[in-house]
PDB file of C-alpha atoms in Angstrom:
ATOM      1  CA  MET X1432       0.000   0.000   0.000  1.00 42.00           C
ATOM      2  CA  PRO X1433       2.186   2.856  -1.205  1.00 45.00           C
ATOM      3  CA  GLU X1434      -0.229   5.600  -0.026  1.00 45.00           C
ATOM      4  CA  ASN X1435      -0.110   4.339   3.563  1.00 48.00           C
ATOM      5  CA  THR X1436       3.669   4.113   3.432  1.00 56.00           C
ATOM      6  CA  SER X1437       3.874   7.651   2.140  1.00 60.00           C
ATOM      7  CA  PHE X1438       1.446   8.908   4.765  1.00 59.00           C
ATOM      8  CA  TRP X1439       3.296   7.038   7.489  1.00 58.00           C
ATOM      9  CA  SER X1440       6.627   8.429   6.321  1.00 60.00           C
ATOM     10  CA  ARG X1441       5.301  11.969   6.435  1.00 60.00           C
ATOM     11  CA  VAL X1442       3.962  11.533   9.959  1.00 58.00           C
ATOM     12  CA  VAL X1443       6.689   9.559  11.725  1.00 58.00           C
ATOM     13  CA  GLY X1444       9.408   9.146   9.119  1.00 63.00           C
ATOM     14  CA  ASP X1445      11.390   5.978   8.723  1.00 77.00           C
ATOM     15  CA  LYS X1446       9.493   2.952  10.045  1.00 84.00           C
ATOM     16  CA  ARG X1447      12.658   1.281  11.332  1.00 87.00           C
ATOM     17  CA  ARG X1448      13.499   4.317  13.480  1.00 87.00           C
ATOM     18  CA  TRP X1449       9.913   4.503  14.713  1.00 88.00           C
ATOM     19  CA  ARG X1450       9.909   0.838  15.733  1.00 90.00           C
ATOM     20  CA  GLU X1451      13.252   1.238  17.525  1.00 93.00           C
ATOM     21  CA  TYR X1452      11.903   4.264  19.367  1.00 92.00           C
ATOM     22  CA  LYS X1453       8.757   2.353  20.386  1.00 94.00           C
ATOM     23  CA  SER X1454      10.880  -0.561  21.660  1.00 96.00           C
ATOM     24  CA  ARG X1455      12.987   1.816  23.727  1.00 96.00           C
ATOM     25  CA  VAL X1456       9.887   3.417  25.217  1.00 96.00           C
ATOM     26  CA  ALA X1457       8.375   0.010  25.998  1.00 97.00           C
ATOM     27  CA  ALA X1458      11.519  -0.853  27.983  1.00 97.00           C
ATOM     28  CA  LEU X1459      11.211   2.210  30.251  1.00 97.00           C
ATOM     29  CA  PRO X1460       9.858   1.875  33.801  1.00 96.00           C
ATOM     30  CA  ALA X1461       6.073   2.289  33.829  1.00 96.00           C
ATOM     31  CA  ASN X1462       5.911   5.885  35.071  1.00 95.00           C
ATOM     32  CA  TYR X1463       8.588   7.108  32.629  1.00 96.00           C
ATOM     33  CA  ARG X1464       6.900   5.198  29.799  1.00 96.00           C
ATOM     34  CA  GLU X1465       3.572   6.805  30.669  1.00 96.00           C
ATOM     35  CA  ALA X1466       5.173  10.271  30.582  1.00 96.00           C
ATOM     36  CA  VAL X1467       6.848   9.612  27.217  1.00 95.00           C
ATOM     37  CA  GLU X1468       3.618   8.253  25.746  1.00 95.00           C
ATOM     38  CA  GLY X1469       1.837  11.393  26.929  1.00 95.00           C
ATOM     39  CA  ILE X1470       4.476  13.550  25.255  1.00 94.00           C
ATOM     40  CA  GLN X1471       4.202  11.431  22.109  1.00 92.00           C
ATOM     41  CA  ARG X1472       0.422  11.801  22.036  1.00 91.00           C
ATOM     42  CA  TYR X1473       0.698  15.573  22.416  1.00 90.00           C
ATOM     43  CA  LEU X1474       3.314  15.716  19.661  1.00 85.00           C
ATOM     44  CA  MET X1475       1.107  13.737  17.299  1.00 84.00           C
ATOM     45  CA  TYR X1476      -1.649  16.335  17.710  1.00 82.00           C
ATOM     46  CA  PHE X1477       0.333  19.541  18.020  1.00 77.00           C
ATOM     47  CA  GLY X1478       3.864  18.787  16.822  1.00 70.00           C
ATOM     48  CA  ALA X1479       3.341  19.494  13.111  1.00 64.00           C
ATOM     49  CA  LEU X1480       6.759  18.070  12.337  1.00 68.00           C
ATOM     50  CA  ASP X1481       7.914  16.289   9.217  1.00 71.00           C
ATOM     51  CA  GLY X1482       8.945  12.633   9.457  1.00 72.00           C
ATOM     52  CA  ASP X1483      12.679  13.099  10.046  1.00 75.00           C
ATOM     53  CA  SER X1484      12.225  15.907  12.550  1.00 76.00           C
ATOM     54  CA  ALA X1485       9.573  13.907  14.375  1.00 81.00           C
ATOM     55  CA  ASN X1486      11.833  10.856  14.565  1.00 83.00           C
ATOM     56  CA  SER X1487      14.729  12.926  15.870  1.00 83.00           C
ATOM     57  CA  LEU X1488      12.521  14.510  18.499  1.00 86.00           C
ATOM     58  CA  PHE X1489      11.038  11.186  19.603  1.00 90.00           C
ATOM     59  CA  GLU X1490      14.519   9.633  19.819  1.00 92.00           C
ATOM     60  CA  ASP X1491      15.801  12.535  21.888  1.00 90.00           C
ATOM     61  CA  VAL X1492      12.830  12.267  24.242  1.00 93.00           C
ATOM     62  CA  ALA X1493      13.558   8.542  24.618  1.00 95.00           C
ATOM     63  CA  ASP X1494      17.239   9.361  25.320  1.00 95.00           C
ATOM     64  CA  LEU X1495      16.262  11.912  27.930  1.00 95.00           C
ATOM     65  CA  PHE X1496      13.867   9.604  29.743  1.00 96.00           C
ATOM     66  CA  GLU X1497      16.214   6.602  29.546  1.00 97.00           C
ATOM     67  CA  ARG X1498      18.961   8.626  31.205  1.00 96.00           C
ATOM     68  CA  ALA X1499      16.556  10.023  33.762  1.00 96.00           C
ATOM     69  CA  ALA X1500      15.232   6.557  34.598  1.00 96.00           C
ATOM     70  CA  ALA X1501      18.785   5.233  34.959  1.00 97.00           C
ATOM     71  CA  ASP X1502      19.735   8.145  37.227  1.00 96.00           C
ATOM     72  CA  GLY X1503      16.473   8.081  39.158  1.00 96.00           C
ATOM     73  CA  THR X1504      15.677  11.664  38.131  1.00 96.00           C
ATOM     74  CA  PRO X1505      12.067  12.498  39.022  1.00 95.00           C
ATOM     75  CA  ILE X1506       9.778  13.132  36.057  1.00 95.00           C
ATOM     76  CA  ARG X1507       8.858  16.593  37.386  1.00 94.00           C
ATOM     77  CA  GLU X1508      12.516  17.499  37.311  1.00 95.00           C
ATOM     78  CA  ILE X1509      12.606  16.646  33.591  1.00 95.00           C
ATOM     79  CA  VAL X1510       9.449  18.372  32.387  1.00 94.00           C
ATOM     80  CA  GLY X1511       9.045  21.023  35.068  1.00 93.00           C
ATOM     81  CA  GLU X1512       5.722  22.262  36.391  1.00 93.00           C
ATOM     82  CA  ASP X1513       4.271  22.913  32.921  1.00 94.00           C
ATOM     83  CA  PRO X1514       4.572  19.868  30.647  1.00 93.00           C
ATOM     84  CA  VAL X1515       2.934  21.758  27.766  1.00 92.00           C
ATOM     85  CA  GLU X1516       5.600  24.438  27.904  1.00 91.00           C
ATOM     86  CA  PHE X1517       8.287  21.733  28.046  1.00 92.00           C
ATOM     87  CA  VAL X1518       6.985  19.984  24.928  1.00 90.00           C
ATOM     88  CA  ASP X1519       6.306  23.227  23.063  1.00 86.00           C
ATOM     89  CA  ALA X1520       9.931  24.229  23.672  1.00 84.00           C
ATOM     90  CA  LEU X1521      11.024  20.870  22.259  1.00 85.00           C
ATOM     91  CA  ILE X1522       8.852  21.383  19.189  1.00 83.00           C
ATOM     92  CA  ARG X1523      10.378  24.798  18.524  1.00 78.00           C
ATOM     93  CA  ASN X1524      13.829  23.218  18.474  1.00 76.00           C
ATOM     94  CA  TYR X1525      12.873  20.596  15.908  1.00 74.00           C
ATOM     95  CA  ARG X1526      10.310  22.250  13.726  1.00 63.00           C
ATOM     96  CA  ARG X1527      11.248  22.532  10.087  1.00 58.00           C
ATOM     97  CA  GLY X1528       8.596  23.257   7.571  1.00 55.00           C
ATOM     98  CA  GLY X1529       5.571  22.104   9.513  1.00 59.00           C
ATOM     99  CA  TYR X1530       2.229  23.459   8.360  1.00 61.00           C
ATOM    100  CA  ILE X1531       1.635  25.328  11.617  1.00 66.00           C
ATOM    101  CA  GLU X1532       4.957  27.153  11.283  1.00 68.00           C
ATOM    102  CA  ARG X1533       4.198  28.008   7.651  1.00 69.00           C
ATOM    103  CA  GLU X1534       0.789  29.390   8.616  1.00 73.00           C
ATOM    104  CA  GLN X1535       2.289  31.321  11.533  1.00 76.00           C
ATOM    105  CA  GLN X1536       4.833  32.913   9.187  1.00 78.00           C
ATOM    106  CA  ARG X1537       2.088  33.666   6.659  1.00 82.00           C
ATOM    107  CA  LEU X1538       0.009  35.336   9.389  1.00 85.00           C
ATOM    108  CA  ILE X1539       2.995  37.433  10.509  1.00 85.00           C
ATOM    109  CA  ARG X1540       3.684  38.554   6.911  1.00 89.00           C
ATOM    110  CA  THR X1541       0.029  39.363   6.321  1.00 89.00           C
ATOM    111  CA  ILE X1542      -0.258  41.439   9.480  1.00 89.00           C
ATOM    112  CA  ASP X1543       3.063  43.153   8.770  1.00 88.00           C
ATOM    113  CA  GLU X1544       1.845  44.079   5.280  1.00 89.00           C
ATOM    114  CA  ALA X1545      -1.577  45.153   6.533  1.00 87.00           C
ATOM    115  CA  ALA X1546       0.032  47.325   9.204  1.00 86.00           C
ATOM    116  CA  GLY X1547       2.390  48.852   6.652  1.00 86.00           C
ATOM    117  CA  ASP X1548       5.493  47.399   8.295  1.00 84.00           C
ATOM    118  CA  ARG X1549       6.661  45.908   4.970  1.00 76.00           C
TER     119      ARG X1549
END
């Protein structure tokens, strides 16, 4: 099914990397796994990342939580008091060409032009 493969690639990128990420998350202690799955779910809805950027972000989240689990770092110490802010900051570091960013830039240009700033 080439369409599904193409769709899948756009959403999460390379399947092999995605499967490796999922295996790493499955191996985390339950509370860390639950936190990562929550971050993943949020990213799927609000991340607006291309496949490669999404994979890199997911892998880095897995790295972060694996290290934290190994060190016994509390989850609150990783994400802080505002998990949404934590994940939104992650997204800003990885975003390249997502549709939300394109529309944000289009809105900025439109308002700049309408206000006579351009």
